[in-house]
Amino acid sequence: MKRLRALLTTPAYAVYGERLLRKIKGGGSIPRHIGLILDGNRRYGRQNRMTEPQEIYASGADRLDGLLEWCVDLGIPAITLWIFSTDNIHRRPEEVSGLLGAIENKLRVLAVAPSIHQSRVRVRAVGRLELLPESTQNAVRVAESATRDYGDLNLTLAVAYGGRQEITDAVCSLLRDSAFRDQTAASVADHLTPEILGGYMYAPDLPDLDLIIRTSGEIRLSGFLLWQSAYSEFYFTDVFWPEFRRIDFLRAIRAFQQRKRRFGQ
């Protein structure tokens, strides 16, 4: 592992990264919306003999600054990060506390970071936010309020999020909407379309996902943005999230550009 890390800092590797960047900028379309499943934090912690959950997850949170820089450089308008699922709530209390603590700290930093305001990054969170502690909810509100007028890059954090739950919540929101409240179930069913239901998702203004990246070697979605990923391209890497580097991100973008998207046709 140490030899690999040393290799990644060599001049030859840096040259390779710049060459790859040039190919991407001149080689095809850039994803409008990327989803990233941040996996491998705990395995990274064990590998590096970390014992405190907040220290482990803080290492992952530190990766976000670089990721946003890479998105701004490529002109990517939207990225959604899955950082805490509804299933994660049932992990050991100290682990949940460590993860939420890292999220809160990062949100507070994002709210005041000069780079966020200079790049006009809009920060928001989606999911069952009411399940989160009040301190986490407050950190979300502060970051959202500080960046609500931006939109050059939309950073969405999926927190207490589950894909099936989002679709369920969308159906419930539709049925509670005054536009449908006085209609029979049969009438609603007769007029319901994917476009109408899509308008009730957590962030209906965002485009569908073009590319989903998952770190740590796991090859599954685990319920991430099920509605929005119908025609997504997938990229899986063995790298743990806290070790995810610019070169890994560029490789994912390059792989996306090399695929022919048919959208079912």
XYZ file of C-alpha atoms in Angstrom, residues 46-155:
110
model
C -9.374 -0.614 9.932
C -6.610 -0.579 7.339
C -5.123 2.549 8.922
C -5.695 1.436 12.540
C -8.230 4.154 13.280
C -10.546 3.408 16.180
C -12.615 6.578 16.589
C -15.620 6.681 14.215
C -15.568 10.469 13.890
C -11.899 10.389 12.898
C -12.660 7.770 10.257
C -15.575 9.703 8.768
C -13.729 13.018 8.995
C -11.132 11.491 6.674
C -13.890 10.872 4.171
C -15.337 14.361 4.636
C -11.950 15.845 3.776
C -12.222 14.307 0.282
C -15.179 16.554 -0.521
C -13.122 19.715 -1.022
C -11.086 18.159 -3.817
C -14.162 16.586 -5.390
C -15.884 19.957 -5.671
C -12.783 21.474 -7.255
C -12.739 18.700 -9.875
C -16.422 19.258 -10.663
C -15.936 23.018 -11.030
C -12.922 22.464 -13.294
C -14.929 20.224 -15.623
C -18.079 22.346 -15.513
C -20.218 19.583 -13.991
C -23.454 21.258 -12.840
C -24.746 18.720 -10.298
C -23.414 16.016 -7.997
C -25.288 14.006 -5.382
C -23.432 12.184 -2.611
C -24.968 9.337 -0.623
C -23.436 9.695 2.800
C -25.986 8.199 5.206
C -28.794 5.755 4.448
C -31.932 4.957 6.411
C -30.371 1.543 7.106
C -27.258 3.185 8.597
C -29.411 4.513 11.444
C -29.403 0.992 12.926
C -25.624 0.774 13.236
C -23.879 0.975 16.613
C -24.767 4.270 18.398
C -21.133 5.384 18.618
C -20.683 4.822 14.884
C -23.860 6.728 13.997
C -22.797 9.541 16.306
C -19.345 9.684 14.698
C -20.774 9.770 11.191
C -23.355 12.441 11.992
C -20.735 14.475 13.836
C -18.519 14.475 10.744
C -21.490 15.480 8.583
C -22.381 18.359 10.892
C -18.826 19.648 10.992
C -18.516 19.542 7.213
C -21.827 21.312 6.681
C -20.739 24.137 8.977
C -17.491 24.472 7.040
C -19.309 24.475 3.692
C -21.595 27.272 4.858
C -18.677 29.694 5.274
C -15.970 28.301 2.967
C -14.771 30.990 0.506
C -14.405 28.373 -2.253
C -18.102 27.474 -1.937
C -19.179 31.079 -2.377
C -16.648 31.852 -5.099
C -17.781 28.842 -7.135
C -21.458 29.521 -6.320
C -22.113 26.027 -4.997
C -25.627 25.380 -3.773
C -25.682 22.927 -0.859
C -28.776 21.002 0.138
C -29.767 17.726 1.746
C -32.474 15.237 0.775
C -33.912 12.285 2.626
C -35.864 11.635 5.794
C -34.200 14.576 7.522
C -36.716 14.484 10.369
C -35.025 11.263 11.540
C -31.777 13.140 12.179
C -30.803 14.808 15.474
C -31.757 18.465 15.775
C -28.091 19.490 15.678
C -27.670 17.797 12.283
C -30.886 19.311 10.974
C -29.706 22.733 12.088
C -26.358 22.294 10.300
C -28.288 21.390 7.140
C -30.466 24.508 7.436
C -27.447 26.769 7.936
C -25.621 25.421 4.858
C -28.756 25.532 2.710
C -29.574 29.080 3.771
C -26.027 30.337 3.150
C -25.980 28.956 -0.420
C -29.622 29.067 -1.513
C -29.046 31.783 -4.141
C -26.332 29.813 -5.950
C -26.586 27.117 -8.600
C -23.462 26.960 -10.762
C -22.792 23.636 -9.032
C -25.565 21.832 -7.173
C -24.184 19.736 -4.305
